[in-house]
CSV table of C-alpha atoms in Angstrom, one decimal:
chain,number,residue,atom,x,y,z
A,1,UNK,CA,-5.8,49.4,-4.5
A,2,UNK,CA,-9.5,49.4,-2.7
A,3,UNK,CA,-10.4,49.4,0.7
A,4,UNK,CA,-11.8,45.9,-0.3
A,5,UNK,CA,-8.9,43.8,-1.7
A,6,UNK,CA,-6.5,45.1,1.0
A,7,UNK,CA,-8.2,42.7,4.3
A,8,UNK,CA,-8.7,40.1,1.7
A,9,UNK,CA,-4.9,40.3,0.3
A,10,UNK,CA,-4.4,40.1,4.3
A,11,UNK,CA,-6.3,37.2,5.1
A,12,UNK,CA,-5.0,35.2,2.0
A,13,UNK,CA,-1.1,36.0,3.8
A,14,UNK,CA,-1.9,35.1,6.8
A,15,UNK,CA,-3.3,31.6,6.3
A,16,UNK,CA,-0.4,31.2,3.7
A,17,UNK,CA,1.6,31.8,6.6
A,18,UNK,CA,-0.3,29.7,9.2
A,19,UNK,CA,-1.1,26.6,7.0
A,20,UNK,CA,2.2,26.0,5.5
A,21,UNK,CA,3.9,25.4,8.9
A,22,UNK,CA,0.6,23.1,10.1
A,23,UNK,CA,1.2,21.1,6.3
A,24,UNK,CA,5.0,20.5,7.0
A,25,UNK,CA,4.2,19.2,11.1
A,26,UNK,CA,1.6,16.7,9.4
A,27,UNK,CA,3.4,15.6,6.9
A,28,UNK,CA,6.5,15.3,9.2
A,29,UNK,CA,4.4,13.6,12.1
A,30,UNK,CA,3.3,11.1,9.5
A,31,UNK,CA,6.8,9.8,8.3
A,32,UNK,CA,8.5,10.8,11.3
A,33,UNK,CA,6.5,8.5,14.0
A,34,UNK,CA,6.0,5.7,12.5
A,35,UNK,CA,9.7,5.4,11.9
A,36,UNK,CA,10.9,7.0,15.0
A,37,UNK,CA,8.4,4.1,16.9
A,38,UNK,CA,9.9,1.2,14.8
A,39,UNK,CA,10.0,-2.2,17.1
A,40,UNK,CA,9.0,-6.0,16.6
A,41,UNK,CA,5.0,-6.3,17.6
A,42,UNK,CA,3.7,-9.6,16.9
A,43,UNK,CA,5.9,-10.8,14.4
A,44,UNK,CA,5.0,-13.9,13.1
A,45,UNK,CA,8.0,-16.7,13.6
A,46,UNK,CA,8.0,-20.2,13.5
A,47,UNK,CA,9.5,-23.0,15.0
A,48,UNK,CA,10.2,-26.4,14.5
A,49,UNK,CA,11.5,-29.4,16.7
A,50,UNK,CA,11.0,-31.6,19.4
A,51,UNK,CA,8.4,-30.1,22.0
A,52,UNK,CA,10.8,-29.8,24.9
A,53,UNK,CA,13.6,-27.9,22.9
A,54,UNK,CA,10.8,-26.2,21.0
A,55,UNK,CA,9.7,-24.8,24.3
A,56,UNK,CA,12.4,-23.8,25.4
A,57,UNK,CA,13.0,-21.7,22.6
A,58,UNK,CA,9.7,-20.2,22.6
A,59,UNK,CA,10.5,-19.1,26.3
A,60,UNK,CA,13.8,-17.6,25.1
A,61,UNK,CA,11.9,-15.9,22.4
A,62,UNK,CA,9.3,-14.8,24.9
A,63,UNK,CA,11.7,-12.9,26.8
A,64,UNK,CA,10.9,-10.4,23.9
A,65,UNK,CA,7.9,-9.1,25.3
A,66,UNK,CA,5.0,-8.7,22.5
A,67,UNK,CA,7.9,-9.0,20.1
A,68,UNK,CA,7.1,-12.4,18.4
A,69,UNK,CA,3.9,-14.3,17.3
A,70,UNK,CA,5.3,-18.1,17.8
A,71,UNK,CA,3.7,-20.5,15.5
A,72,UNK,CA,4.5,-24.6,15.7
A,73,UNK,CA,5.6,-26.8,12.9
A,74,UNK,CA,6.6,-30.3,13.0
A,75,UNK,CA,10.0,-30.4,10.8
A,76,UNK,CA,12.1,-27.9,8.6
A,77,UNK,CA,10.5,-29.0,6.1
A,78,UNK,CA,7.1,-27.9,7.4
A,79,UNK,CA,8.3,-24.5,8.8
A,80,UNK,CA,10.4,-24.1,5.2
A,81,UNK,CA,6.9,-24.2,3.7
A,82,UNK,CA,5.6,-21.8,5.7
A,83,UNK,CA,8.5,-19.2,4.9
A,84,UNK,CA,7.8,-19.8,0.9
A,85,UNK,CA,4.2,-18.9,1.9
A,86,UNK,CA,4.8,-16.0,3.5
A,87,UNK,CA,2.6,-17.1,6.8
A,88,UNK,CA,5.7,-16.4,8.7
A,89,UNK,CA,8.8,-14.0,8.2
A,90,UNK,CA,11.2,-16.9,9.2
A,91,UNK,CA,11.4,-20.0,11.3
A,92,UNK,CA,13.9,-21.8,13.3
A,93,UNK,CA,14.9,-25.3,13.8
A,94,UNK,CA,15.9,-26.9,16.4
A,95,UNK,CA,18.4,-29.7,15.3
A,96,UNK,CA,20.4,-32.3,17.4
A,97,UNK,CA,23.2,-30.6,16.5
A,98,UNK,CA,21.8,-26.7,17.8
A,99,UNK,CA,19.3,-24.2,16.2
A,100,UNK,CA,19.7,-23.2,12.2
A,101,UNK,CA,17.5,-20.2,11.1
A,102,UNK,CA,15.4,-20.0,8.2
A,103,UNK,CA,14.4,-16.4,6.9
A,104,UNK,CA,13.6,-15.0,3.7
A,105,UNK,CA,15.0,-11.0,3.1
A,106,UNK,CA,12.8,-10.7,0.1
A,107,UNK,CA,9.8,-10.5,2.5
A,108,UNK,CA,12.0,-7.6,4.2
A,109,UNK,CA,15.5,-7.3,4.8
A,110,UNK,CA,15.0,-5.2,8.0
A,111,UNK,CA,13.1,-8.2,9.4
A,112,UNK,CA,15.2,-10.8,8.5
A,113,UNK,CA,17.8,-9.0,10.4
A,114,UNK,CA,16.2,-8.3,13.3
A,115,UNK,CA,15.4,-12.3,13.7
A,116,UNK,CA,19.3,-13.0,12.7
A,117,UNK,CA,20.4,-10.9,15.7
A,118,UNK,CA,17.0,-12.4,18.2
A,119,UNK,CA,18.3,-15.9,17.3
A,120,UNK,CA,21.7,-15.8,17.0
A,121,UNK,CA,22.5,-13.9,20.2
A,122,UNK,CA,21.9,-16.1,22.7
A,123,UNK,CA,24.3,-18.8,20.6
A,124,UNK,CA,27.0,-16.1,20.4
A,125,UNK,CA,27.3,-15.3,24.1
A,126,UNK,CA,28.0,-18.8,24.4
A,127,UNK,CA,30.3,-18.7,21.9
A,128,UNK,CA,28.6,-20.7,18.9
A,129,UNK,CA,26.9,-20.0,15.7
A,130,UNK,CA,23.3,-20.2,14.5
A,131,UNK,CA,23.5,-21.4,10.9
A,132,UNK,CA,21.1,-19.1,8.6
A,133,UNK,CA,19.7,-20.3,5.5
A,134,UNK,CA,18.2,-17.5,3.4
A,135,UNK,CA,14.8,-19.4,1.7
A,136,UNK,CA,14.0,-16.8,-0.5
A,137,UNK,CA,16.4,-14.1,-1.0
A,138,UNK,CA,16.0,-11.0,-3.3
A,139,UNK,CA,17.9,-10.6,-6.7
A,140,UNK,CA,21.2,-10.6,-6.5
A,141,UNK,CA,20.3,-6.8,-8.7
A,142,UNK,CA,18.8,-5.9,-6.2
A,143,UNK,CA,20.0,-7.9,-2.7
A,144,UNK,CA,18.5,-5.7,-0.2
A,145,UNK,CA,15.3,-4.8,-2.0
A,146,UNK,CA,15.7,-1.4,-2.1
A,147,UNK,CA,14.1,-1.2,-5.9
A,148,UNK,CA,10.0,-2.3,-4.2
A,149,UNK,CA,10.4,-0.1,-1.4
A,150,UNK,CA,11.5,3.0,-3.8
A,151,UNK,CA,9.0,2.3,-6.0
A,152,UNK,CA,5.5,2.4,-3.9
A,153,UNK,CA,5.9,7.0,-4.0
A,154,UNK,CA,6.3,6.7,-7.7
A,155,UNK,CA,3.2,4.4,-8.1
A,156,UNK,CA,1.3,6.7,-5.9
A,157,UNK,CA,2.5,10.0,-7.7
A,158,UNK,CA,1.2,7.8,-11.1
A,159,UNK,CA,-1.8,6.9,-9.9
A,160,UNK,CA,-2.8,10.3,-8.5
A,161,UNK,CA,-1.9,11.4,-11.6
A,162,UNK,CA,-4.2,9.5,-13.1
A,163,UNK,CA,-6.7,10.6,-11.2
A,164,UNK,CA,-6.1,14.4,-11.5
A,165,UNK,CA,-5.4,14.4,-14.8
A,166,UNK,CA,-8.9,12.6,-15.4
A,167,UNK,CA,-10.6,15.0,-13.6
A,168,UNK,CA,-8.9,18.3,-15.2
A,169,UNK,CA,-9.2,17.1,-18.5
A,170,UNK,CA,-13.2,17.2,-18.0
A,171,UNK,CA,-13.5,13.6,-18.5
A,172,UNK,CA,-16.6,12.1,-17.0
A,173,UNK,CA,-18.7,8.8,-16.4
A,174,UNK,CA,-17.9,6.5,-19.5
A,175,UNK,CA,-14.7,8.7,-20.8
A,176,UNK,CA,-13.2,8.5,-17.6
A,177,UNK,CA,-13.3,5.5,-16.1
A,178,UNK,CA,-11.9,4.3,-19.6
A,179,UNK,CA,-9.2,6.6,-19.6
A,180,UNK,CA,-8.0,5.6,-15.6
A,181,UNK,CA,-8.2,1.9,-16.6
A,182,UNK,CA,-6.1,2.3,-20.0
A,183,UNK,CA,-3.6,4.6,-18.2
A,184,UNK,CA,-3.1,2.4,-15.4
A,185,UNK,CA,-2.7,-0.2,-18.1
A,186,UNK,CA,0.0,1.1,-19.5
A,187,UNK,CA,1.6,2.1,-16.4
A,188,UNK,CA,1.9,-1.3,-15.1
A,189,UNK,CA,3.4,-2.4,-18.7
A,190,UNK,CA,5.9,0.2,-17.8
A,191,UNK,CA,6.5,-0.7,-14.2
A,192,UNK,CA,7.4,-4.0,-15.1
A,193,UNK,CA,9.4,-3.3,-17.7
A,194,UNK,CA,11.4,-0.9,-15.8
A,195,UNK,CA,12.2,-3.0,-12.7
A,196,UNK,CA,11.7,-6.4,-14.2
A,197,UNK,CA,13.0,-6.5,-17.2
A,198,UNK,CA,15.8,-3.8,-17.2
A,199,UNK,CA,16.6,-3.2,-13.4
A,200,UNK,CA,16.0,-7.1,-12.9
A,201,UNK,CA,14.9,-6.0,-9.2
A,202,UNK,CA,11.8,-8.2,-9.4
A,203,UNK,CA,11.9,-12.2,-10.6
A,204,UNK,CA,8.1,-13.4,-10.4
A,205,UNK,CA,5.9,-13.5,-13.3
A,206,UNK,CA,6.3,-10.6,-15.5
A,207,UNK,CA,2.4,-10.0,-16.3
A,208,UNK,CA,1.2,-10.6,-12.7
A,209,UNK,CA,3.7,-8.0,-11.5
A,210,UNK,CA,2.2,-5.9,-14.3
A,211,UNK,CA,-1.1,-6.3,-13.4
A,212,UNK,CA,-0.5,-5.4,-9.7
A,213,UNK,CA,1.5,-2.4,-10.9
A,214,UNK,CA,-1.7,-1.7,-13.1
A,215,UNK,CA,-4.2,-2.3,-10.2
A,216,UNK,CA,-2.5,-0.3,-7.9
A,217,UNK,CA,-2.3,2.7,-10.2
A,218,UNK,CA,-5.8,2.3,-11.4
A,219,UNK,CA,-7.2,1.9,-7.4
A,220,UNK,CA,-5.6,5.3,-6.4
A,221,UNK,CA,-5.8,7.2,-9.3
A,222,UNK,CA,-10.1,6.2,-8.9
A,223,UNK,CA,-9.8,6.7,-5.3
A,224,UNK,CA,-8.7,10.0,-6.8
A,225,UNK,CA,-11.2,10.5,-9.3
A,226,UNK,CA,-14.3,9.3,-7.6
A,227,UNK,CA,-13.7,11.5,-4.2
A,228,UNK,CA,-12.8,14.1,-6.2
A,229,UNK,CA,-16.4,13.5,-8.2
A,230,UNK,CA,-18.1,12.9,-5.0
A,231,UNK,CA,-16.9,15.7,-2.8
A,232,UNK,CA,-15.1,18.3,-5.0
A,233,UNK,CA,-12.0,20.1,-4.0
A,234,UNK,CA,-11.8,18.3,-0.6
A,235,UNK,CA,-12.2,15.1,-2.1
A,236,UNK,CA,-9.1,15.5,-3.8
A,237,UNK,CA,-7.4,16.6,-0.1
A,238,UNK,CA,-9.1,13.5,1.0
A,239,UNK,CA,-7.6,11.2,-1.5
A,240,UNK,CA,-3.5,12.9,-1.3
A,241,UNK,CA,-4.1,11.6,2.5
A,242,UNK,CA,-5.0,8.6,2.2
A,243,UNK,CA,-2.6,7.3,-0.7
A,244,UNK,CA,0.5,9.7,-1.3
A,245,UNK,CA,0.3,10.6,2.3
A,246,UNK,CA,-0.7,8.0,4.9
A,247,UNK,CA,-0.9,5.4,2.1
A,248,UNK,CA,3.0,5.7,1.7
A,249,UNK,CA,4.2,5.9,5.2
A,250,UNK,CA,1.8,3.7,7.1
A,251,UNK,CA,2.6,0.9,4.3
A,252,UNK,CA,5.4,-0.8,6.1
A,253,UNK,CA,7.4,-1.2,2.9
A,254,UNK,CA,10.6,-0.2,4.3
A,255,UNK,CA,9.9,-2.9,6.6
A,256,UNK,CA,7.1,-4.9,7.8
A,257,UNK,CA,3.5,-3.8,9.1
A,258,UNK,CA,4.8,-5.7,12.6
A,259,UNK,CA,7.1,-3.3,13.1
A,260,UNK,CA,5.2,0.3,12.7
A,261,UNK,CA,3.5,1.5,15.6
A,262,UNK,CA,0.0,-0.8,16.8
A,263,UNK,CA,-2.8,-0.1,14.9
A,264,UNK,CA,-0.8,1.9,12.3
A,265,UNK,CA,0.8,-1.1,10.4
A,266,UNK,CA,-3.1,-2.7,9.6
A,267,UNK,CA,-4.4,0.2,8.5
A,268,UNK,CA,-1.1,0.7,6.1
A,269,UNK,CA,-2.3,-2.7,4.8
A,270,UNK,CA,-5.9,-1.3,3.7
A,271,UNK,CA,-4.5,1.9,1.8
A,272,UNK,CA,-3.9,1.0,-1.8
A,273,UNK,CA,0.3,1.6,-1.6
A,274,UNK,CA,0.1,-0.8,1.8
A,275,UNK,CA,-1.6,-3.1,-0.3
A,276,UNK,CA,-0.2,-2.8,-3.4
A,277,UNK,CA,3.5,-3.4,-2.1
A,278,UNK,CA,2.4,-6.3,-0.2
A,279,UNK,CA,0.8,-7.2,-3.2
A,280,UNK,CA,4.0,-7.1,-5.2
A,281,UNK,CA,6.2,-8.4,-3.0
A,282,UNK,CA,4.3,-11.5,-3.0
A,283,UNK,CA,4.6,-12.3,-7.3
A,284,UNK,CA,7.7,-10.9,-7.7
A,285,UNK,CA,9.0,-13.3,-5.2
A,286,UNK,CA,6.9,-15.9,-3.6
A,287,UNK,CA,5.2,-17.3,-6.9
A,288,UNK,CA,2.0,-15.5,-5.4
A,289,UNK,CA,2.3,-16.4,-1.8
A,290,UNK,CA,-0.6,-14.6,0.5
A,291,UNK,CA,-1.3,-12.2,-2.7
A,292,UNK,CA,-5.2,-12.8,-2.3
A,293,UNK,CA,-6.0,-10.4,0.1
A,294,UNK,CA,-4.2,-7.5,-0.9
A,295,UNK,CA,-4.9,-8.3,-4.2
A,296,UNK,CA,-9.1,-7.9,-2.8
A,297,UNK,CA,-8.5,-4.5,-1.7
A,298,UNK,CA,-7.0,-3.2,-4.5
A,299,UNK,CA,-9.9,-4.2,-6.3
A,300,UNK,CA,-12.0,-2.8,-4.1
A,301,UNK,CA,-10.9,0.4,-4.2
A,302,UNK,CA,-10.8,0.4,-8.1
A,303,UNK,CA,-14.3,-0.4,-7.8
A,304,UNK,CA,-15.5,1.8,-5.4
A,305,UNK,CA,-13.3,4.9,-7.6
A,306,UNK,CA,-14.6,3.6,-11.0
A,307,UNK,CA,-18.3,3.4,-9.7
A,308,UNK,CA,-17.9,7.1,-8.1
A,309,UNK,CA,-16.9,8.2,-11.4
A,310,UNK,CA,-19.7,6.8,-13.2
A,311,UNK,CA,-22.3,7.9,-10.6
A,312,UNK,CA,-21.3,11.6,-11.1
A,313,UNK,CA,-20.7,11.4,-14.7
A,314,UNK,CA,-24.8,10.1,-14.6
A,315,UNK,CA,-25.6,12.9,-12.3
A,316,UNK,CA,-24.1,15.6,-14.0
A,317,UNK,CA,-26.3,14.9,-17.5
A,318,UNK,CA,-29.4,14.4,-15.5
A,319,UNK,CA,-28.8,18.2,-13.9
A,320,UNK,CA,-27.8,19.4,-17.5
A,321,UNK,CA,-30.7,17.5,-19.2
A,322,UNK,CA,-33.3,20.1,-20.2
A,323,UNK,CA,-36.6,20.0,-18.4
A,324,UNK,CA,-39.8,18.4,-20.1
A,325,UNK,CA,-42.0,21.2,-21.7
A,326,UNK,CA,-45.4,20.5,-20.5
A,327,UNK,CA,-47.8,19.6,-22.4
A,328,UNK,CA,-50.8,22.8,-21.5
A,329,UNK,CA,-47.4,25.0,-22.4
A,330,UNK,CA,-47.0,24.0,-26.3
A,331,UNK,CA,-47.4,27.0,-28.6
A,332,UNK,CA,-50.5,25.0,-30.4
A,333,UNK,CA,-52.2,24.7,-27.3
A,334,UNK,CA,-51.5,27.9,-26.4
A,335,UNK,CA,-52.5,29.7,-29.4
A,336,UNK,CA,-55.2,31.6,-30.2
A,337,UNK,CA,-58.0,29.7,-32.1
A,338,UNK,CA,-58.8,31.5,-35.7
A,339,UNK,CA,-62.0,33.3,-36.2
A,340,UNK,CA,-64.6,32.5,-37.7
């Protein structure tokens, strides 16, 4: 072995051995804290009733520091509304006869419990109960919705996928933007078919929850794609963070945004799995409910990927284009002229 390779086998150990322990503190920080700092923070509930009880309520709610985001509505019927469109996680009523809750688990079981137990313990210390209506619950398949929050990894490991697999097989411009949007196609046939139509998880629309499985595969795996076209080997770093990474534990899937650490649960919305779950959630069980603006930043990530893709696909045949031969240079001008 030469003097050479020796320090350079060295080096190669020792940042194997350095980086390995630094990769499993980030990616434990990045599950860990969110999880370990889980807590109400602005959670949007509603109530509905006459002022007086209404504020009194609100005060009992208050006593939940930073906990709840209290929004007004005139009747049940109003505040049942607002449930089915997913402007707030649940709602209660104050009746002549005592408050009745109003919650819906398929926009998060974990949140639906945490407002049974805010509401209901104030009435059980007394020694009543708080009636709880459940507006839109998940499929009795699936009752705790465990199917949507095991599936955003898998549509991040697809879409990166995608991506990668775009990018090895030396697809550019044209080829590969094709090939991410008919892959991601496909995927979101077989997304649906897999938790619609045989696990019976999901019970929206069958080809808008396959086309928000499709969009977020196709947004990641060109997030993917294009950072890798932009930036090379660190765009692809670049990419892992911010969907398989970040993406997935910032999403506030297992969940609800409100309830990861401040700051930490918006920017989970703006990743593609954020989105994309929120995205899901909303056709698969509030006919489409609040699905705009995720459904906007999937789309702009797509775009953003796909135009990436296209710009270095461009780039690359104008650098391997051969140069214009000038004109002075052209063997007939350069030749010598025939005697006479």
């Amino acid at each position: 072995m030469s003097s050479a390779t020796t320090p350079a086998a060295g080096r190669t150990t020792l940042a194997v051995i350095l980086l390995v322990p630094v990769l499993a503190a980030l990616l434990l920080w990045t599950f860990a804290w969110p999880a370990a700092r889980t807590a109400p923070r602005d959670l949007p509930v509603g109530i509905a009733g006459s002022a007086a009880a209404a504020d009194g309520l609100a005060r009992e709610l208050g006593r939940h520091e930073g906990a709840f985001e209290i929004h007004r509505y005139e009747d049940a019927a109003a505040a049942r509304s607002a449930v089915e469109a997913r402007e707030v996680y649940g709602a209660v009523v104050v009746t002549p006869a005592g408050p009745e809750l109003l919650t819906a688990s398929a926009g998060g079981p974990v949140v639906a419990g945490l407002l049974r137990e805010a509401v209901t313990a104030g009435a059980a210390a007394g020694g009543g109960t708080v009636p709880v209506t459940d507006v839109v619950a998940p499929p009795a398949e699936d009752p705790r919705g465990a199917v949507l929050g095991a599936g955003l990894l898998p549509l991040a490991v697809a879409g990166a996928a995608t991506g990668a697999a775009a990018l090895f097989l030396g697809l550019r411009g044209a080829r590969a933007a094709t090939a991410l949007v008919g892959a991601s196609a496909l995927a979101g046939l077989a997304g649906a078919a897999l938790t619609h139509s045989w696990l019976g998880a999901l019970a929206g629309n069958w080809w808008a929850e396959a086309g928000v499985f499709a969009l977020t595969v196709l947004a990641i795996g060109a997030t993917f794609s294009g950072l890798a076209t932009l930036l090379g080997k660190p765009g692809l770093g670049l990419a892992a963070v911010l969907t398989v990474l970040a993406g997935n534990a910032f999403s506030g899937m297992s969940g609800a945004p409100e309830l990861l650490p401040a700051g930490i649960g918006l920017l989970g919305q703006w990743l593609p799995p954020g989105a994309g779950g929120q995205a899901l959630r909303s056709v698969a069980y509030f006919d489409g409910a609040a699905a705009g603006g995720p459904v906007l930043i999937l789309s702009l990530w797509a775009v953003a990927g796909l135009a990436a893709v296209a710009l270095g696909g461009r780039r690359r045949r104008t650098e391997a284009a051969p140069a214009p031969v000038p004109a002075s240079a052209s063997p007939s001008s350069s030749a010598p002229a025939p005697a006479s």
